[in-house]
Coordinates of C-alpha atoms and ligand atoms in Angstrom, one line a residue:
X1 CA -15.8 -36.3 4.0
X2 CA -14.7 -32.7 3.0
X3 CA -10.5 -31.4 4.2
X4 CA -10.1 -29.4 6.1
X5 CA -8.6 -26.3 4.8
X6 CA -4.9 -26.3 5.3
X7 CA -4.1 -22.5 4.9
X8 CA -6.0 -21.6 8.1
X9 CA -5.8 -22.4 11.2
X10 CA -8.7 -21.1 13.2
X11 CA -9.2 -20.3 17.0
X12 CA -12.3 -20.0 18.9
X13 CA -11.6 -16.4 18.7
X14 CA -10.4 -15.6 15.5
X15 CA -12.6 -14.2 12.8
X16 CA -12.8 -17.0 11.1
X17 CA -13.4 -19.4 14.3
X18 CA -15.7 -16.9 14.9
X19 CA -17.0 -17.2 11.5
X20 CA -17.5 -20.9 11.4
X21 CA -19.1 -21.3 15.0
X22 CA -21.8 -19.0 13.5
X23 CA -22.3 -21.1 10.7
X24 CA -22.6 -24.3 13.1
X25 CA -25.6 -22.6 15.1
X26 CA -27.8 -21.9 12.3
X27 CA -27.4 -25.9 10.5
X28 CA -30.7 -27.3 13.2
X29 CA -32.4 -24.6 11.8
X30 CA -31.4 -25.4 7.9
X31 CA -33.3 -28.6 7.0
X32 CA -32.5 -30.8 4.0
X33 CA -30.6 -27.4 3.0
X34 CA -27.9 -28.7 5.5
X35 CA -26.6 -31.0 2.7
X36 CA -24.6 -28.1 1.6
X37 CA -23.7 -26.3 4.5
X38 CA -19.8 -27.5 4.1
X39 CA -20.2 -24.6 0.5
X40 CA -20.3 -21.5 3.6
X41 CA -16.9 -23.2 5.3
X42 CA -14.7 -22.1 2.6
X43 CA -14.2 -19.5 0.3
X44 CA -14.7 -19.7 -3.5
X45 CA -11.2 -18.3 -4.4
X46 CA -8.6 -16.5 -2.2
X47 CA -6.2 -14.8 -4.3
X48 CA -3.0 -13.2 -2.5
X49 CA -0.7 -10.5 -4.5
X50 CA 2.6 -9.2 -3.9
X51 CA 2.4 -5.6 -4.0
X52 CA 6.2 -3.7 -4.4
X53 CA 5.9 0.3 -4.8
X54 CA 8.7 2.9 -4.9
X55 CA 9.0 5.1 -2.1
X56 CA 9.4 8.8 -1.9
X57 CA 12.9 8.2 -0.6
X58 CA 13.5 5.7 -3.7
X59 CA 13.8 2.4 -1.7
X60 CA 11.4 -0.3 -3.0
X61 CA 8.8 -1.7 -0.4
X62 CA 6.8 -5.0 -0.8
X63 CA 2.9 -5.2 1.0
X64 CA 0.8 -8.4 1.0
X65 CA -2.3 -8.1 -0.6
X66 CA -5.6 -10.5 -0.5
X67 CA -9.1 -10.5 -2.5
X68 CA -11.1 -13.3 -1.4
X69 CA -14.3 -14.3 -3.0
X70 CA -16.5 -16.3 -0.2
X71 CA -19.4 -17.1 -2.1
X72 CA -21.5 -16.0 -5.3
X73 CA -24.3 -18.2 -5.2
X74 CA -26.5 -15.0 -5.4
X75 CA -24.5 -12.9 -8.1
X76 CA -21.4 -11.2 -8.3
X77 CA -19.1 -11.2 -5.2
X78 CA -19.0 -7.7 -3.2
X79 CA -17.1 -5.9 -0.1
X80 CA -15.0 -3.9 1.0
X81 CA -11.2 -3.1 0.8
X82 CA -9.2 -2.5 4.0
X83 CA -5.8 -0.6 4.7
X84 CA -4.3 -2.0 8.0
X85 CA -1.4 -3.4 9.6
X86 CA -2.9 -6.1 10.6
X87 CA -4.8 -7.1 7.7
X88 CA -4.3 -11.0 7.6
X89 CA -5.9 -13.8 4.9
X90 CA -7.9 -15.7 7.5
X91 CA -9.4 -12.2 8.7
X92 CA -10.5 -11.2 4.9
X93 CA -11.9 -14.9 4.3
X94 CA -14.3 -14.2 7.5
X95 CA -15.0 -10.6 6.5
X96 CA -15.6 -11.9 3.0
X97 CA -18.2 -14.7 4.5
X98 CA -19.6 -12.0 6.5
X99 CA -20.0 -10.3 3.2
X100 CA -21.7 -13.5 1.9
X101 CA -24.2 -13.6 4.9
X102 CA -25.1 -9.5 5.0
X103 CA -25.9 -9.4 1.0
X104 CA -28.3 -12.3 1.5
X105 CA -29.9 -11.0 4.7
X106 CA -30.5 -7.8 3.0
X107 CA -31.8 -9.5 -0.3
X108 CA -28.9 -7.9 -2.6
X109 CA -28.3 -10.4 -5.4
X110 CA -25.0 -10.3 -4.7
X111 CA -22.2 -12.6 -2.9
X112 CA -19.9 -12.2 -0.9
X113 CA -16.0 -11.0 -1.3
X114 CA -13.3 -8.9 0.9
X115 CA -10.1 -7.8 0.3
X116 CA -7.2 -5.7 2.3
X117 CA -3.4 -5.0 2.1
X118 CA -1.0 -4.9 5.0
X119 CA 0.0 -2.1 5.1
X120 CA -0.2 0.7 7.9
X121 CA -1.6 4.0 5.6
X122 CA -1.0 6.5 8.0
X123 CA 2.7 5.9 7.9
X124 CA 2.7 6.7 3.9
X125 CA 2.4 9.9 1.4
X126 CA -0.2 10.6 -0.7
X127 CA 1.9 9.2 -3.8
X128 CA 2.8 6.2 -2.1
X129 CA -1.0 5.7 -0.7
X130 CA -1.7 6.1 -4.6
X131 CA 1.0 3.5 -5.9
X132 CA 0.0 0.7 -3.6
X133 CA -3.7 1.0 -4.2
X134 CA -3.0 0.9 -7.9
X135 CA -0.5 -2.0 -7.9
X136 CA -3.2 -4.2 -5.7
X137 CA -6.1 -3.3 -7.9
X138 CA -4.0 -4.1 -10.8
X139 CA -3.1 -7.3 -9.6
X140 CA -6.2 -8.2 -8.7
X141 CA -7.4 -7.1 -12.0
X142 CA -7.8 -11.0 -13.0
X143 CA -10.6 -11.6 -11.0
X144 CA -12.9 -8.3 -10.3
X145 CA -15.1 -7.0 -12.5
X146 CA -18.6 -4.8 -13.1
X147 CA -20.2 -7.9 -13.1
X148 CA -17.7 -10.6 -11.1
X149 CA -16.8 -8.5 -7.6
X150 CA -17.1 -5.3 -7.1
X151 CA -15.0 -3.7 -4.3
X152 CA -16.1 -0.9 -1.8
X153 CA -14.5 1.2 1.3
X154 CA -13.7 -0.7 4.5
X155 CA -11.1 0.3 7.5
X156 CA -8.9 3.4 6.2
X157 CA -10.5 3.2 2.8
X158 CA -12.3 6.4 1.2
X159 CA -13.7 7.2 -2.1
X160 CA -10.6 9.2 -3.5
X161 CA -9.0 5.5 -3.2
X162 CA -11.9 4.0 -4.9
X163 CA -11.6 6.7 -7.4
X164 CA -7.5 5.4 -8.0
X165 CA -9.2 1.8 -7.8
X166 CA -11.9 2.4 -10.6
X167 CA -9.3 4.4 -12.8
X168 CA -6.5 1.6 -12.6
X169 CA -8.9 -1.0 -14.0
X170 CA -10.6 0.8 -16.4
X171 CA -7.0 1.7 -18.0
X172 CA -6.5 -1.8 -17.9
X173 CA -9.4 -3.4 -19.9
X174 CA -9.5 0.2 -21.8
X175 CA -12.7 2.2 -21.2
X176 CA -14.4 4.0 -18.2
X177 CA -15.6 1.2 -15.8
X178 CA -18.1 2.9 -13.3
X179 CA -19.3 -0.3 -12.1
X180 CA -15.7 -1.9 -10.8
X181 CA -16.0 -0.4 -7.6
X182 CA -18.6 1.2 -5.0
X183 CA -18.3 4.3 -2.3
X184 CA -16.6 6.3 -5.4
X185 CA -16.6 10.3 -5.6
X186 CA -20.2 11.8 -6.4
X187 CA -19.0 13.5 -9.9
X188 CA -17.8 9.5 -10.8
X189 CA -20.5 7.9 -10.6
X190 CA -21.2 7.5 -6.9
X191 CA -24.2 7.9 -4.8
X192 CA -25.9 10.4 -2.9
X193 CA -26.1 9.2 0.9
X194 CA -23.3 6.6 0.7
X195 CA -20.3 7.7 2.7
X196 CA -23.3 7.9 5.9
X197 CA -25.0 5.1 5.1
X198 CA -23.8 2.4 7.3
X199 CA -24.0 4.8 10.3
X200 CA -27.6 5.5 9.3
X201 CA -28.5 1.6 8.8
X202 CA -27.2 1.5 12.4
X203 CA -29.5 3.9 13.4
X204 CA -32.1 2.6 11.8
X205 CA -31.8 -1.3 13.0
X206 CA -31.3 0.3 16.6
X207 CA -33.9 2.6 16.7
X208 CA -36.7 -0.1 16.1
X209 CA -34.6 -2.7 18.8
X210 CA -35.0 0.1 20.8
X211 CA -38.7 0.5 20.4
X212 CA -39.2 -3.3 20.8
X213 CA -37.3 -3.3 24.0
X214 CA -39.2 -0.3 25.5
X215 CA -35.7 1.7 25.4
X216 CA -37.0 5.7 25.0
X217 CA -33.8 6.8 22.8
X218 CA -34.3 10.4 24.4
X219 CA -31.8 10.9 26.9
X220 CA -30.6 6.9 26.5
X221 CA -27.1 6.7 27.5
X222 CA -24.7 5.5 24.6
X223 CA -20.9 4.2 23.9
X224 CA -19.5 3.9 21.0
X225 CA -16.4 2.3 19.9
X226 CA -15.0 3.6 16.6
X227 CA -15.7 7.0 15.5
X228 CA -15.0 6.6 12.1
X229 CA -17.4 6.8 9.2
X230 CA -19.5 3.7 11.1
X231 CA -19.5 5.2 14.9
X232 CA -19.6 8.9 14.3
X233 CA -22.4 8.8 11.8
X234 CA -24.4 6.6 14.1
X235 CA -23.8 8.6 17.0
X236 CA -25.1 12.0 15.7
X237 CA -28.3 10.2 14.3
X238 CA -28.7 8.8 17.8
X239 CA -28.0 12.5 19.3
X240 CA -30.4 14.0 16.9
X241 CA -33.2 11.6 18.0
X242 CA -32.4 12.8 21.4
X243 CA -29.6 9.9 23.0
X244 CA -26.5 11.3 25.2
X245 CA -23.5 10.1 23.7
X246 CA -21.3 9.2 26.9
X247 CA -18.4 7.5 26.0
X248 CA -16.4 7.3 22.7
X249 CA -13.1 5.4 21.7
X250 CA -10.6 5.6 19.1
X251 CA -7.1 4.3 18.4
X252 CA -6.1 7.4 20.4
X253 CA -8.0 6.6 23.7
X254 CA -11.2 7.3 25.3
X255 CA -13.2 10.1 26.2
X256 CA -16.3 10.3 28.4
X257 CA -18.2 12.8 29.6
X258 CA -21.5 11.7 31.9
X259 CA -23.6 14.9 30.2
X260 CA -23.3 13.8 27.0
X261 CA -20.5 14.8 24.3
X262 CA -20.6 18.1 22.0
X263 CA -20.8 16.5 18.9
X264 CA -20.9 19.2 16.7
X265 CA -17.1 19.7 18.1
X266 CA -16.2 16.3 18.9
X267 CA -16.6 14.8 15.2
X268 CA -14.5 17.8 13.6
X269 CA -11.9 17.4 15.9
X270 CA -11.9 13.5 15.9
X271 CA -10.8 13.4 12.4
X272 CA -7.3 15.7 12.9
X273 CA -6.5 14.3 16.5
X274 CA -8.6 11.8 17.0
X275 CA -11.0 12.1 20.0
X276 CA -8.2 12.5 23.0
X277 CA -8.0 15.8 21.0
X278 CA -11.1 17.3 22.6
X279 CA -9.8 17.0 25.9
X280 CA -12.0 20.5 26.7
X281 CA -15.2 18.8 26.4
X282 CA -14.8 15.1 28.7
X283 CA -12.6 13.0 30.5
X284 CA -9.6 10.9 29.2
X285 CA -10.0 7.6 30.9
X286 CA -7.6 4.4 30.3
X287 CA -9.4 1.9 27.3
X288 CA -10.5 -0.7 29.2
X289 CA -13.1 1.5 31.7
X290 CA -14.5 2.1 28.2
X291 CA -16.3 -1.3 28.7
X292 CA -17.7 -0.5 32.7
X293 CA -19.2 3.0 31.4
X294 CA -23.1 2.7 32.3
X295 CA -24.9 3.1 29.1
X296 CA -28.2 1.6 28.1
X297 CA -26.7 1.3 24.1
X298 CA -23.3 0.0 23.3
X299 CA -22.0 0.3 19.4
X300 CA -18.8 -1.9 18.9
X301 CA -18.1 0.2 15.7
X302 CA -14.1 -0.8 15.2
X303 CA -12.5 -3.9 14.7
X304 CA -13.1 -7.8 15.0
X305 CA -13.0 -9.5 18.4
X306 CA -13.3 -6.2 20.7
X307 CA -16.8 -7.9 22.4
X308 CA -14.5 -10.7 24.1
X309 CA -15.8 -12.5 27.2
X310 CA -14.7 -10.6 30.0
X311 CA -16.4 -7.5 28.6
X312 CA -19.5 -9.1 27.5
X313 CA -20.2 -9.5 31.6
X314 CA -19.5 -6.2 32.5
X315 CA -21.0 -4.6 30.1
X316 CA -24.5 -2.5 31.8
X317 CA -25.7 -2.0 28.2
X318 CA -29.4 -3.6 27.0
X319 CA -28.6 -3.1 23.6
X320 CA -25.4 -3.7 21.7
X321 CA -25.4 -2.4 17.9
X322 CA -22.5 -4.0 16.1
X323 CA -21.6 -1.4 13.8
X324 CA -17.9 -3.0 13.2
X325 CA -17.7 -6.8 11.2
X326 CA -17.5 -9.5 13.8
X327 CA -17.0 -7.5 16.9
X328 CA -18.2 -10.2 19.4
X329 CA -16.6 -13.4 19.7
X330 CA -19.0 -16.4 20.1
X331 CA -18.2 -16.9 24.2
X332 CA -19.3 -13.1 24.1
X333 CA -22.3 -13.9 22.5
X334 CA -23.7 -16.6 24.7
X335 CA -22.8 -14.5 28.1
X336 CA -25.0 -11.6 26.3
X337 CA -27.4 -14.0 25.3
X338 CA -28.1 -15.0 29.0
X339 CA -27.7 -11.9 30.3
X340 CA -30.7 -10.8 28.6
X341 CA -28.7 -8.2 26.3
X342 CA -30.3 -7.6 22.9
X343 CA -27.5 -7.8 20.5
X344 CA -28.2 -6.7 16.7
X345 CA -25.8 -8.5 14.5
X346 CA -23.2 -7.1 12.0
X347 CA -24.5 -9.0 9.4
X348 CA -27.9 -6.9 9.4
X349 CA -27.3 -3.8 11.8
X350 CA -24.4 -2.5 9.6
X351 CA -25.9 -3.8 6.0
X352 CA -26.4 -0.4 5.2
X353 CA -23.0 0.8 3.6
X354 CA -23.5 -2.3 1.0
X355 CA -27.3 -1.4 0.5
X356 CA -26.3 1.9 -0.9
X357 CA -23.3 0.4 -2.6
X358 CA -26.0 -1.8 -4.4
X359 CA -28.2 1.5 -5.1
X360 CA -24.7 3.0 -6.4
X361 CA -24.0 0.3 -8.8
X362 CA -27.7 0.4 -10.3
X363 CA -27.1 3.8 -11.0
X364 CA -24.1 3.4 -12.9
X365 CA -25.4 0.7 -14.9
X366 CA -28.6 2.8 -15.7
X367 CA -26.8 5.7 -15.7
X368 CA -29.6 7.4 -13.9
X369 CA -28.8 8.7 -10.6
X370 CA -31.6 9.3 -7.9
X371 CA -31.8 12.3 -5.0
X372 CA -30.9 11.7 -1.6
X373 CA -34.2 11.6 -0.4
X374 CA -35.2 8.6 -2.9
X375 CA -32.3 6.8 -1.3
X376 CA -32.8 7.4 2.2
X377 CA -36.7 5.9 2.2
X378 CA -35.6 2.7 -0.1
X379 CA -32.5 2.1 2.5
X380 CA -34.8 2.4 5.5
X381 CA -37.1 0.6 3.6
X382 CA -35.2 -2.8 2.7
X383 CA -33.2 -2.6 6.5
X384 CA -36.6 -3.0 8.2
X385 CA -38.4 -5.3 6.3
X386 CA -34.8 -7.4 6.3
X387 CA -35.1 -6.6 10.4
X388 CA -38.8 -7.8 10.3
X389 CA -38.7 -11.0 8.6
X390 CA -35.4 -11.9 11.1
X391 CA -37.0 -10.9 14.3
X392 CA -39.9 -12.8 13.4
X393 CA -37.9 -15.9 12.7
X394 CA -36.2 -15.3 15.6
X395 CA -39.4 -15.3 17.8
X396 CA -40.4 -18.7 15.7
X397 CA -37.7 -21.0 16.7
X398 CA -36.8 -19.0 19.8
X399 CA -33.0 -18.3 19.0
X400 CA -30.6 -14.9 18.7
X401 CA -31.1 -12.2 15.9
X402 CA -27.9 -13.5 14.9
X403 CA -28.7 -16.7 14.7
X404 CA -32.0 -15.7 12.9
X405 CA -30.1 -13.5 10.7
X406 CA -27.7 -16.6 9.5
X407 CA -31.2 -18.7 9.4
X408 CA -32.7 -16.3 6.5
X409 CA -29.5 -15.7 4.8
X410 CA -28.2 -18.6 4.6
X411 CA -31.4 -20.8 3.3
X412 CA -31.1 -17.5 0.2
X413 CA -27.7 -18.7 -0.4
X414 CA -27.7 -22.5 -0.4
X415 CA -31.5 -22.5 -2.2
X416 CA -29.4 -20.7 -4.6
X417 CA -26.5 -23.4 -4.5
X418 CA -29.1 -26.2 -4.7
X419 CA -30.8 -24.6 -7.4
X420 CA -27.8 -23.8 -9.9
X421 CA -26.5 -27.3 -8.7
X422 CA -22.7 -28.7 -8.7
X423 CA -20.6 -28.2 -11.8
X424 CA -20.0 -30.5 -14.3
Ligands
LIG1 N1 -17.2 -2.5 3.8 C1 -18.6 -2.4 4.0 C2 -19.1 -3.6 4.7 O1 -18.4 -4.2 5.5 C3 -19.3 -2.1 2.7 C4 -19.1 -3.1 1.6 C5 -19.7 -2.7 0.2 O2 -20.3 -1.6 0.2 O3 -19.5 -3.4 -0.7 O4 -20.2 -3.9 4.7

């Protein structure tokens, strides 16, 4: 007899729709855990700030801001921080829940959080990029912490920002507060092999799909949407191990180039001009052929809801790596599903940024910091024994990796719940 939650209003679509139709499949598959399934529909706490800077040009501008703490069951809530325009509170409580279902699928003792401020970066100076990340890290202030939630990079966030971020709340409680936040600069107590770890998880979880599916990665045909820290990582692992990177999109357009695209130029340029910018080395086609290209690999590495149904039975790919949060809708899924494409989910395929986050916040706390190599084997080490142990229930009750994935995670999470019990 639980309300419904009044400040949302889902659609089938919408990250959070999208959210809780994931959460539905995996309750057959729960047992007497079921009982507390209703704990995953709704976040802990949702806190949303005003955030009013100066401009350079002296008028005073206001920006939402959100932290949202899903679940800590498992320990101390974690995720990541996104800059967008679009930034909205139900998309944070589903990235936050996503957060929730990816530390427990990886075995971090951690829950899950997310936070993000509307607000378009590109269109603002360094200063003012400065002032708005400290006002929204102070006023969330009240409810992160070393040991409560401890924010990362997401969209348009970087470690200089998470550098303001741990600075701003260590001024505030008075001391140097490593632990705050992960993804910070390597001389403040970040970590070796973060900024490519997500990309490399990626690689990683779709190197061995690719080996169960028969798929030789040498001279496999690829797309990738997203070529930021996520896509263009994953890409040049999948070129090293011999894959021809066909098609790439960005929020400047698309490129293609049937032979495979020059890397080694492509990612340099991508970052000034975006990937229209090497015009000299593919085609410019219109976004939407993005989705027809033949490629044997796709890797949704971008934003929510790209994966919508339309594409999902067009698509020639036999493998889709969601390197973005929540980039198939549920309609998507199913069409996939029957169509006999292999789709590794976000919650596991991408887990990799957070792993190393975890390794980064160890290392602060120990003050002991470990070479890249050490990092490398334990990351690859915890993403396929994570991979294992969900393929294998997957093959048990005959459903999705996704599915499977929410199956594992979520009996971590609401064993935890059962076992700490309601309060008072
Ligand atoms: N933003 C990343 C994610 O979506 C990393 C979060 C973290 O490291 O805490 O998984």
């Amino acid at each position: 007899m639980s309300e419904k939650l009044s400040f949302v209003t889902p659609t089938a679509n919408s990250p959070w729709g999208t959210y809780l139709s994931q959460v539905d499949r995996v309750v057959p598959y729960l047992g007497p855990l079921a009982r507390w399934v209703e704990t995953l529909k709704r976040p802990k706490r949702a806190l949303i700030v005003d955030v009013p800077i100066e401009m350079d040009d002296g008028t005073i501008a206001h920006f939402e801001g959100y932290r949202v703490q899903h679940n800590m069951s498992r320990g101390p809530g974690k995720g990541g921080v996104r800059f967008h325009p679009d930034v909205t509170l139900e998309e944070v409580m589903a990235l936050s829940a996503w957060m929730t279902i990816k530390t427990a699928a990886v075995n971090l003792p951690y829950g899950g959080a997310k936070g993000g401020i509307r607000v378009d970066p590109k269109k603002l100076s360094l200063q003012e990029l400065e002032k708005v990340t400290r006002r929204y890290t102070s006023e969330i202030g009240i409810i992160i912490g070393p040991h409560t939630d401890i924010p990362a990079p997401d969209v348009n966030t970087n470690a200089q920002i998470m550098a303001w971020m741990m600075d701003t709340y260590s001024m505030n409680v008075g001391g140097t507060a490593t632990g705050v936040v992960t993804g910070k600069p390597l001389h403040l107590g970040g970590s070796l092999g973060r900024v490519k770890a997500t990309g490399r998880g990626v690689f990683v979880t779709g190197r061995e799909a690719a080996r169960r599916l028969g798929l030789d990665l040498r001279g496999a045909r690829i797309a990738v949407q997203g070529f930021g820290n996520v896509g263009s990582v994953a890409a040049e692992l999948f070129a090293e191990a011999g894959a021809k990177i066909v098609a790439v999109q960005d929020h400047t357009g698309t490129i293609v180039n049937d032979k495979g695209l020059d890397l080694a130029q492509l990612v340099p340029i991508s970052r000034t001009d975006g990937v229209v910018g090497f015009k000299a080395g593919g085609d410019i086609v219109p976004n939407e052929d993005f989705w027809d290209i033949a490629c044997d690999i796709l890797i949704p590495a971008a934003l929510e809801g790209q994966l919508t149904a339309d594409r999902a039975k067009k698509t020639t790919a036999k493998l889709v790596l969601e390197g973005a949060n929540g980039p198939t809708v549920p309609q998507a899924d199913d069409i996939l599903a029957e169509r006999g494409v292999l789709v590794v989910p976000d919650v596991i395929c991408n887990a990799g940024g957070v792993t190393v986050s975890y390794f980064e916040w160890v290392q602060d706390f120990s003050s002991f910091f470990w070479d890249e190599d050490e990092i490398n084997v334990r990351l690859d080490r915890i993403m396929m024994n994570a991979l294992n142990q969900i393929w294998d229930t997957a093959d048990k009750h005959k459903i999705t990796l996704r599915t499977a994935t929410y199956a594992v995670a979520c009996e971590r999470i609401l064993m935890a719940r059962q076992e700490r019990g309601l309060y008072p």
